[in-house]
CSV table of C-alpha atoms and ligand atoms in Angstrom, one decimal:
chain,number,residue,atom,x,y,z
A,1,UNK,CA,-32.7,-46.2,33.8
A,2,UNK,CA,-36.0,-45.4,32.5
A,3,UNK,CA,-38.7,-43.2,33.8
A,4,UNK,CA,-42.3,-42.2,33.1
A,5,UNK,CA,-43.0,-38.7,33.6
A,6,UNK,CA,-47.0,-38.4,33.8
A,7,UNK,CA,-49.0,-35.0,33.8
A,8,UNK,CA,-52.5,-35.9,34.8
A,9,UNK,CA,-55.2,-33.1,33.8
A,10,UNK,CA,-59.1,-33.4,34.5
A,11,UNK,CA,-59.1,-34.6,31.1
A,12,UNK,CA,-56.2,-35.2,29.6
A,13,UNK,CA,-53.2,-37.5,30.5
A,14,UNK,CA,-49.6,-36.5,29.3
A,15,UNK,CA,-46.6,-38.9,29.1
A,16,UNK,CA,-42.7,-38.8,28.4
A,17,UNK,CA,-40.7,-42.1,29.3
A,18,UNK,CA,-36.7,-40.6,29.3
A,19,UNK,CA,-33.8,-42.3,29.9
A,20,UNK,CA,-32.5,-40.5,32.4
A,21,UNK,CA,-28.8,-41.5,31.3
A,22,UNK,CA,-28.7,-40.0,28.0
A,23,UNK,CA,-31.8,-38.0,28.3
A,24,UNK,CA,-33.2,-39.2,25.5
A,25,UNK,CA,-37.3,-38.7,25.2
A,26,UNK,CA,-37.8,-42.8,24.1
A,27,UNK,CA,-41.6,-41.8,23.8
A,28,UNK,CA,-44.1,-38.9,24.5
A,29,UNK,CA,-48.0,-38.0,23.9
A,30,UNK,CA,-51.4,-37.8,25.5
A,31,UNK,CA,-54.3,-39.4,26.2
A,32,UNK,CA,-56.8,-36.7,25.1
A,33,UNK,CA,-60.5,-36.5,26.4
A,34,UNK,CA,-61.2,-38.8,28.5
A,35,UNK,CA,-64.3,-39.7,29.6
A,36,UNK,CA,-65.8,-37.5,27.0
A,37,UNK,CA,-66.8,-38.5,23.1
A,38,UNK,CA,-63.7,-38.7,21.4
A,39,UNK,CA,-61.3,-40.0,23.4
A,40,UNK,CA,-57.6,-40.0,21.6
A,41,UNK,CA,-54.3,-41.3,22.0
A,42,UNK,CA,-51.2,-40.2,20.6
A,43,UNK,CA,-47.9,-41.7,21.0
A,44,UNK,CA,-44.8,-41.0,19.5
A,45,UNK,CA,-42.3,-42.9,19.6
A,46,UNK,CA,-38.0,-42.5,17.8
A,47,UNK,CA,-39.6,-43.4,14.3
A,48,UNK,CA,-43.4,-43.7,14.9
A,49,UNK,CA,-46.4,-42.3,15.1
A,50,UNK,CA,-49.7,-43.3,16.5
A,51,UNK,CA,-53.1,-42.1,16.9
A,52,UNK,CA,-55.9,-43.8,17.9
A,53,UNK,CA,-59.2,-43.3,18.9
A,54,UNK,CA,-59.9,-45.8,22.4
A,55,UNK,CA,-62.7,-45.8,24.6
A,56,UNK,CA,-61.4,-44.1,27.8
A,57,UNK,CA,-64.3,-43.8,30.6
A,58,UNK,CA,-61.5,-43.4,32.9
A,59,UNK,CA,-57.7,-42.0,33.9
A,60,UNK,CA,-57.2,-46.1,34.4
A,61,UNK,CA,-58.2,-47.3,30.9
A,62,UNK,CA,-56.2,-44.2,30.0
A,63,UNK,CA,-53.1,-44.8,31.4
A,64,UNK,CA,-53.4,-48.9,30.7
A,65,UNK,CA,-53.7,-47.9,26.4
A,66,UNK,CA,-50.4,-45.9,27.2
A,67,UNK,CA,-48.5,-48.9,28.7
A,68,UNK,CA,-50.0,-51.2,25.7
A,69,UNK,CA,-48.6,-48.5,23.9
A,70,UNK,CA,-45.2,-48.0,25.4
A,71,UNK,CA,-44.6,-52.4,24.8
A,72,UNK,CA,-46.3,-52.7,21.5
A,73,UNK,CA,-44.5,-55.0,19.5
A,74,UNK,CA,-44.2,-53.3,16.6
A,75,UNK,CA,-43.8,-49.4,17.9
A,76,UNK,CA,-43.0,-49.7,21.2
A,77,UNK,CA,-39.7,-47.7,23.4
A,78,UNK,CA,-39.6,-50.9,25.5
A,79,UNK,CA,-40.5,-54.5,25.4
A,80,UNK,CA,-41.8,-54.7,29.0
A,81,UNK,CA,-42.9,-52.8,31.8
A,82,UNK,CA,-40.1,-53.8,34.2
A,83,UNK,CA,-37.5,-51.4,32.2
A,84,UNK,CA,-39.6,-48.9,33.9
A,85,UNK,CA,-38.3,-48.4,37.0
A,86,UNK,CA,-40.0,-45.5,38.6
A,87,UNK,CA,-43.2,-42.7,37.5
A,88,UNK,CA,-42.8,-39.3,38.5
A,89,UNK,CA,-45.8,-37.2,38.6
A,90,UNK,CA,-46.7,-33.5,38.0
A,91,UNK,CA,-48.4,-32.4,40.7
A,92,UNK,CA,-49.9,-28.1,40.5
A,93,UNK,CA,-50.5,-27.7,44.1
A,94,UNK,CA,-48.5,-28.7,47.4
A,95,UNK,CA,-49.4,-26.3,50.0
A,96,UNK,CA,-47.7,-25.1,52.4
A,97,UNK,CA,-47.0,-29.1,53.3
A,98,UNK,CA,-44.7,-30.0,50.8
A,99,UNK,CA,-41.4,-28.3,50.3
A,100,UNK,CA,-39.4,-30.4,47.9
A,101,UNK,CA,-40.3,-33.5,45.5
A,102,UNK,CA,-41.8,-37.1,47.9
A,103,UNK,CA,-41.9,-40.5,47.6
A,104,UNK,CA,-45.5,-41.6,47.2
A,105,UNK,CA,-47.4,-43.0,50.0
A,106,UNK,CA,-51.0,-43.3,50.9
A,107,UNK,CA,-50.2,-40.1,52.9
A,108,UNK,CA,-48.9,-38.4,50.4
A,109,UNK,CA,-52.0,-39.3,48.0
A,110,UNK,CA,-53.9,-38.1,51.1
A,111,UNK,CA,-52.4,-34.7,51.4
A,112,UNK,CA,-52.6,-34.2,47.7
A,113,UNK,CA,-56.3,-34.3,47.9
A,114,UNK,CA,-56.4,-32.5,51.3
A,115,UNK,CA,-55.3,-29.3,48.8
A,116,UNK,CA,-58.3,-29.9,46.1
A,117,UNK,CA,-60.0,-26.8,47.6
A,118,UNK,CA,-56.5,-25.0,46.4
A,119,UNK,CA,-56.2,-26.3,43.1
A,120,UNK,CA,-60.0,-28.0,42.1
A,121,UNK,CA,-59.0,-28.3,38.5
A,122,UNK,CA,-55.6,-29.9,38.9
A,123,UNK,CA,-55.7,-32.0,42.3
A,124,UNK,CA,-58.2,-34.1,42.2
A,125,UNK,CA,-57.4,-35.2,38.1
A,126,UNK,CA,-53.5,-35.4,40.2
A,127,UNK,CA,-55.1,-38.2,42.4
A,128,UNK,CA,-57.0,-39.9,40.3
A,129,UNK,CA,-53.6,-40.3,37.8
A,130,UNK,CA,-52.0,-41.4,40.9
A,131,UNK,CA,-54.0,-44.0,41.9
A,132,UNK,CA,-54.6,-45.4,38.8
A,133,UNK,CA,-50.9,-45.8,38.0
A,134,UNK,CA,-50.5,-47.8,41.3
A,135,UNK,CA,-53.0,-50.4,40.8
A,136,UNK,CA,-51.6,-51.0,37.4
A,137,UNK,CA,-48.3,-50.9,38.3
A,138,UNK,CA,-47.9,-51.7,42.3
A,139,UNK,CA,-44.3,-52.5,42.8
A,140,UNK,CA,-42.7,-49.5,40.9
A,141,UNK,CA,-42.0,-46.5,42.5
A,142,UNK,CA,-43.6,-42.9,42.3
A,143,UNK,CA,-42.4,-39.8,42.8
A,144,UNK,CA,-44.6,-36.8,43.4
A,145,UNK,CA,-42.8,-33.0,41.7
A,146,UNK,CA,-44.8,-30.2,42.8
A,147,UNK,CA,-45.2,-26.6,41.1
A,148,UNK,CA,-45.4,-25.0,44.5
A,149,UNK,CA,-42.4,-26.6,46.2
A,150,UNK,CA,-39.7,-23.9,44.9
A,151,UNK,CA,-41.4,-21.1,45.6
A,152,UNK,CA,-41.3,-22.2,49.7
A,153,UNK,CA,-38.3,-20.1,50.1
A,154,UNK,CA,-40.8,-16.6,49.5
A,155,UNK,CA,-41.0,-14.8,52.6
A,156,UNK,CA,-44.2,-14.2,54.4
A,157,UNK,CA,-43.5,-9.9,54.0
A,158,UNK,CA,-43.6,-11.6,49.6
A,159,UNK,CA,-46.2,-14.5,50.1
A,160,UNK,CA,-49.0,-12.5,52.1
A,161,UNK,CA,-51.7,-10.3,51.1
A,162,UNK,CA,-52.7,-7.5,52.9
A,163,UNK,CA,-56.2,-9.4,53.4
A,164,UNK,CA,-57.5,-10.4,57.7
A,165,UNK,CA,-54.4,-12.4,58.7
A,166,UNK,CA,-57.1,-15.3,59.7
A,167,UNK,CA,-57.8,-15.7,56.2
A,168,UNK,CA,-54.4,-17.1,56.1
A,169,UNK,CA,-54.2,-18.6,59.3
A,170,UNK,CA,-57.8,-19.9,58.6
A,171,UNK,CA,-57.5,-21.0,55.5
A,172,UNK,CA,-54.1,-20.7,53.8
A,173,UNK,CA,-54.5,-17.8,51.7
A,174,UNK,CA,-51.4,-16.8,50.7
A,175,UNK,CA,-49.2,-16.9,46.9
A,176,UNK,CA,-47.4,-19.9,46.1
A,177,UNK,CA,-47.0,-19.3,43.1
A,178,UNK,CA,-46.5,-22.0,39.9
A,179,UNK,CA,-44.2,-23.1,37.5
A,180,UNK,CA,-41.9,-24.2,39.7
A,181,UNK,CA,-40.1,-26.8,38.1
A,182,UNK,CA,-39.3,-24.5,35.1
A,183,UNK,CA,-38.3,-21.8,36.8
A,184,UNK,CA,-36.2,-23.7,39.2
A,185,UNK,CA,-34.7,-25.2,36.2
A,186,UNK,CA,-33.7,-22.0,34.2
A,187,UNK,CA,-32.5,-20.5,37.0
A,188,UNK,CA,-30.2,-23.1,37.9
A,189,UNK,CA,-28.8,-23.2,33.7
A,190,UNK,CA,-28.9,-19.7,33.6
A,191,UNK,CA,-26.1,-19.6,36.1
A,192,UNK,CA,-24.3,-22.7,34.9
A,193,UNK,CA,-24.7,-21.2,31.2
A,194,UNK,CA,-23.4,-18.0,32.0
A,195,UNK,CA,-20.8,-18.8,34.2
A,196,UNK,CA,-22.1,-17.3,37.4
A,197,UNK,CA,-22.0,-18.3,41.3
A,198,UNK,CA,-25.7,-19.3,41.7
A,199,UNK,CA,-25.3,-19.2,45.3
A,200,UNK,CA,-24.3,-15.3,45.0
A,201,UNK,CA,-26.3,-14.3,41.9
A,202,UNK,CA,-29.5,-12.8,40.7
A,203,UNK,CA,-31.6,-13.9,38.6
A,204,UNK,CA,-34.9,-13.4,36.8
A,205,UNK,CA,-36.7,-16.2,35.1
A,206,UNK,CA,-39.7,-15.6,32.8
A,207,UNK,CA,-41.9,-18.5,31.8
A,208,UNK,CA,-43.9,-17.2,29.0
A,209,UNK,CA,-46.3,-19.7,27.5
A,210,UNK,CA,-50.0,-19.9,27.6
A,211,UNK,CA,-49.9,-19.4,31.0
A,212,UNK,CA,-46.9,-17.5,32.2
A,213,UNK,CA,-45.5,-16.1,35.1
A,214,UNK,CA,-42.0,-14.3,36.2
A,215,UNK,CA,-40.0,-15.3,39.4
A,216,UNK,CA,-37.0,-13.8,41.3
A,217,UNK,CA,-34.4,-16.1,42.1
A,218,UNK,CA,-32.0,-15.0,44.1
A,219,UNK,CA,-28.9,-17.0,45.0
A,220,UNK,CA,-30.6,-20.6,43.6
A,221,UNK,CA,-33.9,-19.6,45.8
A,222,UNK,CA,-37.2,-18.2,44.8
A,223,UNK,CA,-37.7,-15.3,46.6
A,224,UNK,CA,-40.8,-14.1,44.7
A,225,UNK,CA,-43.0,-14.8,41.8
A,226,UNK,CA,-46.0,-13.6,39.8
A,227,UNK,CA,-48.6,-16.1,40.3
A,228,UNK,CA,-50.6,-16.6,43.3
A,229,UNK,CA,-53.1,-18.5,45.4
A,230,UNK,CA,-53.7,-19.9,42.3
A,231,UNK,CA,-52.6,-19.7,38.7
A,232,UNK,CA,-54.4,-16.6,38.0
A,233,UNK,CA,-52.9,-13.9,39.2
A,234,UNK,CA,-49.8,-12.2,37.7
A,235,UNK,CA,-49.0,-10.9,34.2
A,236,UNK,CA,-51.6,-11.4,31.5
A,237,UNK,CA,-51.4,-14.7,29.9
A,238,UNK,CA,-53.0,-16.8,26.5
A,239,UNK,CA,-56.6,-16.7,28.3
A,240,UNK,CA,-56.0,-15.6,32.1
A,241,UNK,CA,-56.5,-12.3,33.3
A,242,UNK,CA,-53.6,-11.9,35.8
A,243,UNK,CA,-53.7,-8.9,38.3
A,244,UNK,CA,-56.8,-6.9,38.3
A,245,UNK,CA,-58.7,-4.9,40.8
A,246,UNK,CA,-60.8,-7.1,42.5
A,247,UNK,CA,-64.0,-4.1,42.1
A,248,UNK,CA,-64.2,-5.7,39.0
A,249,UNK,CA,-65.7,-8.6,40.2
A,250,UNK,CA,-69.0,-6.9,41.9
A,251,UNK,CA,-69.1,-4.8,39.0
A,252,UNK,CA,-69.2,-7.5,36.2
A,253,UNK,CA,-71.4,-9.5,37.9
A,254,UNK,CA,-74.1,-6.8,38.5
A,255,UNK,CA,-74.0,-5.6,35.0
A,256,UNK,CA,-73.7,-9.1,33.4
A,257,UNK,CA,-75.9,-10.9,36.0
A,258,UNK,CA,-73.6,-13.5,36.2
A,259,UNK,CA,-72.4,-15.4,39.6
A,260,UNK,CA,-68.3,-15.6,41.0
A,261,UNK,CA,-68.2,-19.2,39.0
A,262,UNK,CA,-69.1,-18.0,35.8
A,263,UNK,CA,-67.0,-14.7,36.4
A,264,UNK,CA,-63.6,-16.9,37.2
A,265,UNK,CA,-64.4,-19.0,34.5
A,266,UNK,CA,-64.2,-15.8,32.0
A,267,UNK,CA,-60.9,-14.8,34.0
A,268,UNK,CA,-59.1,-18.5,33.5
A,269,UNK,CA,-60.4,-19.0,29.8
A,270,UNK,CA,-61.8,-16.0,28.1
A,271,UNK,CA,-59.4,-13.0,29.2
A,272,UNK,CA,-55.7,-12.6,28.4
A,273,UNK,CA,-54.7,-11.6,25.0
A,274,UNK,CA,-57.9,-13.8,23.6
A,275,UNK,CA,-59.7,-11.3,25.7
A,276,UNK,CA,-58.2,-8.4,24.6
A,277,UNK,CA,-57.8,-9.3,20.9
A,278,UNK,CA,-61.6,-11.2,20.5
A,279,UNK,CA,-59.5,-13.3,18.3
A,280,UNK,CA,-56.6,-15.9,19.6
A,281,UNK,CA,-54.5,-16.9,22.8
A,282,UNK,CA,-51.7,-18.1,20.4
A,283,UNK,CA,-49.4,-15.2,19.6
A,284,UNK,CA,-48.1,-17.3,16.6
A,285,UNK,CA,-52.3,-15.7,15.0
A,286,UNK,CA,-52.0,-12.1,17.0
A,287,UNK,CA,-48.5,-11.8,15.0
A,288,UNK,CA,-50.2,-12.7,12.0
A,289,UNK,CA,-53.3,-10.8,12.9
A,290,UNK,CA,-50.9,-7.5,13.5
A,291,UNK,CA,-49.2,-7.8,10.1
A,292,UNK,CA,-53.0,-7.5,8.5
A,293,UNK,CA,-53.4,-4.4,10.4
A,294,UNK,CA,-55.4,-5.5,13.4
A,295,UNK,CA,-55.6,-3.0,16.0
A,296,UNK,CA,-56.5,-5.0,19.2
A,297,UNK,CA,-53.8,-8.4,17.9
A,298,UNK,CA,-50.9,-5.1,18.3
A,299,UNK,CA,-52.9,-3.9,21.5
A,300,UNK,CA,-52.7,-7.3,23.2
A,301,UNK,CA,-49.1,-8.2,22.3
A,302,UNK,CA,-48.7,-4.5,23.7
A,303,UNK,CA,-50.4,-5.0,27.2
A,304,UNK,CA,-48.3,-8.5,27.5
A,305,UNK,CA,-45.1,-7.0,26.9
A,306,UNK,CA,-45.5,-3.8,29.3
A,307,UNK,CA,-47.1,-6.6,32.0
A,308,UNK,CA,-43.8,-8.5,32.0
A,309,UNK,CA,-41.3,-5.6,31.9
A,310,UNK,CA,-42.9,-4.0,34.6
A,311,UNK,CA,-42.8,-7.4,36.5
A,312,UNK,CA,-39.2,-7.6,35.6
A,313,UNK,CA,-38.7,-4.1,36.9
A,314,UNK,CA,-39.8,-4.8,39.9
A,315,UNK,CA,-38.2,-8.1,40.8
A,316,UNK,CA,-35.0,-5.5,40.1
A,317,UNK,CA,-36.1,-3.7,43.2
A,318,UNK,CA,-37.1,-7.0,45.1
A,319,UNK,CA,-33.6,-8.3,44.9
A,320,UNK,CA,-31.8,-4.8,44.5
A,321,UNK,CA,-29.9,-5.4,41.5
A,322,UNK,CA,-30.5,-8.5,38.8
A,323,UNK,CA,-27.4,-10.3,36.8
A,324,UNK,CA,-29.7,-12.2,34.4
A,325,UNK,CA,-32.9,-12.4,32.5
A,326,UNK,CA,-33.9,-15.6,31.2
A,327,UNK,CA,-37.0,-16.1,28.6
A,328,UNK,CA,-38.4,-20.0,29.0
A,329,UNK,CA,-41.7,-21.6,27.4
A,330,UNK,CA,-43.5,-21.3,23.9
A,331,UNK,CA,-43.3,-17.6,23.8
A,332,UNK,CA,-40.3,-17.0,25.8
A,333,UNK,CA,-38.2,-19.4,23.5
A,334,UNK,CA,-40.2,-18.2,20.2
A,335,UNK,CA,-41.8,-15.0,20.1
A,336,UNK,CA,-38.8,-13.0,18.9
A,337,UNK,CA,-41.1,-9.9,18.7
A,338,UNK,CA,-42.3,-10.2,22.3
A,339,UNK,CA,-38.8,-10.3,23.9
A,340,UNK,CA,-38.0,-7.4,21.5
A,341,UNK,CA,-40.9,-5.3,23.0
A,342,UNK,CA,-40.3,-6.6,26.5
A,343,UNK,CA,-36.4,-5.7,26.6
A,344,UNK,CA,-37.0,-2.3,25.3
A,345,UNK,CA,-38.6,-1.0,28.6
A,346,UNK,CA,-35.6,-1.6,30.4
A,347,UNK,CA,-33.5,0.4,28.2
A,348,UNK,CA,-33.1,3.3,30.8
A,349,UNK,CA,-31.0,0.5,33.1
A,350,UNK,CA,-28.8,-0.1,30.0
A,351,UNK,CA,-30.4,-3.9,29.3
A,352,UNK,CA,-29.4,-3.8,25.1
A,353,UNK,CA,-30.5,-6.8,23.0
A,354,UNK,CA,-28.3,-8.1,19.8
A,355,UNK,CA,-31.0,-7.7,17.5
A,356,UNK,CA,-29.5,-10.3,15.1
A,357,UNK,CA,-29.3,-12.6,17.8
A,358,UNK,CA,-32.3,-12.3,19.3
A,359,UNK,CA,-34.1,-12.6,15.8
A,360,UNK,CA,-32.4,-16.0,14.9
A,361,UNK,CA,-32.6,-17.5,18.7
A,362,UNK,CA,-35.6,-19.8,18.3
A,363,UNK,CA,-35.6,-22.4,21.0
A,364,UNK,CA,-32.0,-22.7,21.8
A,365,UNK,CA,-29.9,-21.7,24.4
A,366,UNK,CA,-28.4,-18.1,23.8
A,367,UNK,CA,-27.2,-14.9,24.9
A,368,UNK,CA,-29.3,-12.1,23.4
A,369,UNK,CA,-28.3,-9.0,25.0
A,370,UNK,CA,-25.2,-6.8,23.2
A,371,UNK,CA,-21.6,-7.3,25.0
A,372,UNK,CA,-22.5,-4.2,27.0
A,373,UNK,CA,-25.9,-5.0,28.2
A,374,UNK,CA,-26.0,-4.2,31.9
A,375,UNK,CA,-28.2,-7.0,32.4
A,376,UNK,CA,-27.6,-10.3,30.6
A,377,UNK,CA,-30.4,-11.2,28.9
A,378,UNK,CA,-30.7,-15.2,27.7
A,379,UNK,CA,-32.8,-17.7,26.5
A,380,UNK,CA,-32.9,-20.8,27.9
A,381,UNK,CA,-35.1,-23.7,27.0
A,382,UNK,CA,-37.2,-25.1,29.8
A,383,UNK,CA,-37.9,-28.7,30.0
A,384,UNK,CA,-40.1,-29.6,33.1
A,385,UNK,CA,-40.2,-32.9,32.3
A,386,UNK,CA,-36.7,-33.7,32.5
A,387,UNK,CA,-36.8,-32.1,35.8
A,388,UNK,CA,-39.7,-34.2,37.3
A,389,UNK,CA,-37.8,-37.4,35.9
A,390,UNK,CA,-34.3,-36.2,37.4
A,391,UNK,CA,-36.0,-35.8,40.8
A,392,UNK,CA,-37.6,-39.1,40.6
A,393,UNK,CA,-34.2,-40.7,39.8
A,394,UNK,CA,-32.7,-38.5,42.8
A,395,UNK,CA,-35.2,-40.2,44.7
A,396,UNK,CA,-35.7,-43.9,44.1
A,397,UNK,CA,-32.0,-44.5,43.5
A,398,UNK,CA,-31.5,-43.9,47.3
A,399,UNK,CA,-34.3,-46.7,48.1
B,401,LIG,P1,-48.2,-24.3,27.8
B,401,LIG,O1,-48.3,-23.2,28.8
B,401,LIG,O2,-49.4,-24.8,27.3
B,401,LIG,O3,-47.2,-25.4,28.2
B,401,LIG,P2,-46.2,-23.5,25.8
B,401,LIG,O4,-45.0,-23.1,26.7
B,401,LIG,O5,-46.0,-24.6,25.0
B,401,LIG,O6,-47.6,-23.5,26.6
B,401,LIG,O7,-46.5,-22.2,24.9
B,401,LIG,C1,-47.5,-22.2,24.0
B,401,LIG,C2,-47.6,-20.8,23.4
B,401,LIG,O8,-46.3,-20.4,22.9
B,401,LIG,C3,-48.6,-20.7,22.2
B,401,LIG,O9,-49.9,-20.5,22.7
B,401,LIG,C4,-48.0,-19.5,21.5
B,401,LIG,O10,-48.6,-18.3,22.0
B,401,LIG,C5,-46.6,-19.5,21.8
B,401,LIG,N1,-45.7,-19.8,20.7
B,401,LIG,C6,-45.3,-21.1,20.4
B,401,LIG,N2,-44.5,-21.0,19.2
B,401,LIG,C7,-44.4,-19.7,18.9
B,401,LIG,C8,-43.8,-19.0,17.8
B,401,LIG,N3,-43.1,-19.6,16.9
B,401,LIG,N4,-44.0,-17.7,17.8
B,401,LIG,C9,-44.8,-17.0,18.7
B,401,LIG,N5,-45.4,-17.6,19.7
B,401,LIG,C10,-45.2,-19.0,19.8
């Protein structure tokens, strides 16, 4: 059975059709500024590639080029749209509404919008994705996978902030957290890969990409995790901030003269490691940055590392004990140098890594802490995707 896995950004439109038997990616790529000049789309297929610049004044025209694309004759994975048999959408921000992954309805599309004011650069793009695949494609079946949904097992005493409880009763404020998907994922191979009980184990999962966050997952549930009300808070990522003291706020935007808006922007896409180094969100340029002798490329990779161990450290305390850490995501699978610098701050609680191993783990699945390690430390490829189009099969194939 085939699926279509879409990821609808403000923008942007990403796409994966897998076979959900053998897992095999049949095609993949983006649809790339849309509505703006420029407008690309990329499609790769087993032994193809394609780019193309289209006129895309909308998500619709968007997601039409990638079904022209997905039956061409000559390139296409499939030679109608009937072998697909259901769409499963990424979908940032479900509330406090939606626990687990849903078939889509017009209530469902409703609800998604309802929590725009939560997520106003990821909902509304969501909707618009949503729709749009329905008109062109009204008799298959859709399957909404949220970010939010695994963390619905935190506890209020993890998911509140000492803020006016109205402000949550009022209006919701609480952490939810992100990544969900990914870190429900790696949690759940972590324990298969390393032969433990996930219902009796405890594990830490660290998704470390351009934006990153750490969750504790204890006995297959998330019982807390590092982003918040919104993707911002937490460790500090390729361009986000993460936790700060909210002074800072009032502060900057006396001295600067510049309003909240323009302050959050700076916190979503200026700060991070490209904030701290003036140079690069990618760590693949801060390495190569730090081997010229740049001081604030070492710094950064510095502050990142320290952020996550003491994250680590305290999802110890959190769930009293931890079997496993996990390293997922762009960094996580390939920054060697960073899990080197992370795992050393937990050398007091006798967490060793296999140097060799580590060093020559690059996006596979490994162990690479020492046979003694008191804490397993692994990598484990995440693959979101693959999750959103298993839930979507889970789903339709009981309709
Ligand atoms: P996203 O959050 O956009 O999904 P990814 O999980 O793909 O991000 O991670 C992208 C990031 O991973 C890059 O910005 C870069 O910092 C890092 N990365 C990818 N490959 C390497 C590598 N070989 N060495 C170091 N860092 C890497």
């Amino acid at each position: 059975m085939d699926i279509l896995v879409i990821n609808c950004g403000s923008s942007s439109l990403k796409y994966q059709l897998i076979n959900i038997t053998t897992k095999e990616i049949l095609a993949s790529g983006i649809c790339d500024r849309i509505n703006l000049d420029g407008s690309i789309l990329k499609y790769k297929s087993k032994d193809k590639k394609i780019e193309q610049n289209l006129p895309m004044p909308d998500h619709k025209s968007a997601i039409g080029y990638v079904f022209d694309a997905l039956t061409n004759k000559e390139y296409g994975a499939i030679s109608s749209l009937n072998e697909i048999k259901a769409i499963g959408h990424r979908i940032v921000h479900g509330g406090e509404h939606f626990v687990t992954s849903t078939l889509v309805n017009d209530d469902v599309i409703e609800k998604i919008r309802d929590y725009s004011d939560l997520a106003p650069l990821h909902n509304p793009a969501h909707v618009i994705g949503l729709e749009a695949c329905r008109y062109l494609m009204p008799y298959t079946p859709m399957v909404v996978v949220f970010d939010t949904a695994f963390h619905q097992t935190i506890e209020p005493k993890a998911y509140l902030y000492a803020l006016p409880y109205e402000w949550y009763e009022k209006y919701k404020i609480r952490k939810y957290g992100f990544h969900g998907t990914s870190h429900s994922y790696v949690s759940k191979r972590t324990a298969e890969y390393l032969g433990l009980d996930i219902n009796n184990s405890k594990i830490i999962t660290c998704h470390l990409g351009n934006g990153s966050s750490i969750c504790a997952v204890k006995n297959g549930k998330s019982i807390d995790t590092s982003m918040g009300l919104s993707p911002l808070e937490g460790i500090a990522m390729g361009t986000r901030s993460g936790d700060l003291d909210p002074a800072v706020l009032q502060y900057i935007a006396k001295k600067e003269n510049i309003n909240i808006d323009e302050i959050l922007n700076i916190l979503n896409k200026k700060s991070g490691v490209l904030g701290i180094s003036k140079l690069s969100s990618d760590f693949r340029d801060l390495l190569k940055a730090e081997g010229e002798g740049n001081e604030l490329a070492k710094l950064a990779r510095r502050v990142f590392a320290y952020r996550v161990a003491k994250y680590i450290g305290s999802y110890m305390a959190a769930m009293n004990g931890v079997d496993a850490v996990a390293f997922c995501a762009g960094v996580g699978e390939n920054a060697v140098y960073i899990r080197g610098m992370i795992v050393e701050h937990l050398g007091f609680l006798g967490v060793r890594l296999d140097e060799n191993i580590n060093v020559n783990t690059i996006g596979t699945e490994a162990v690479i802490s020492t046979p003694d390690s008191k804490v397993k430390v692994c990598v484990i490829p995440t693959n979101e995707e693959l999750v959103i189009a298993q839930d979507t099969y889970n789903i339709v194939s009981k309709l």
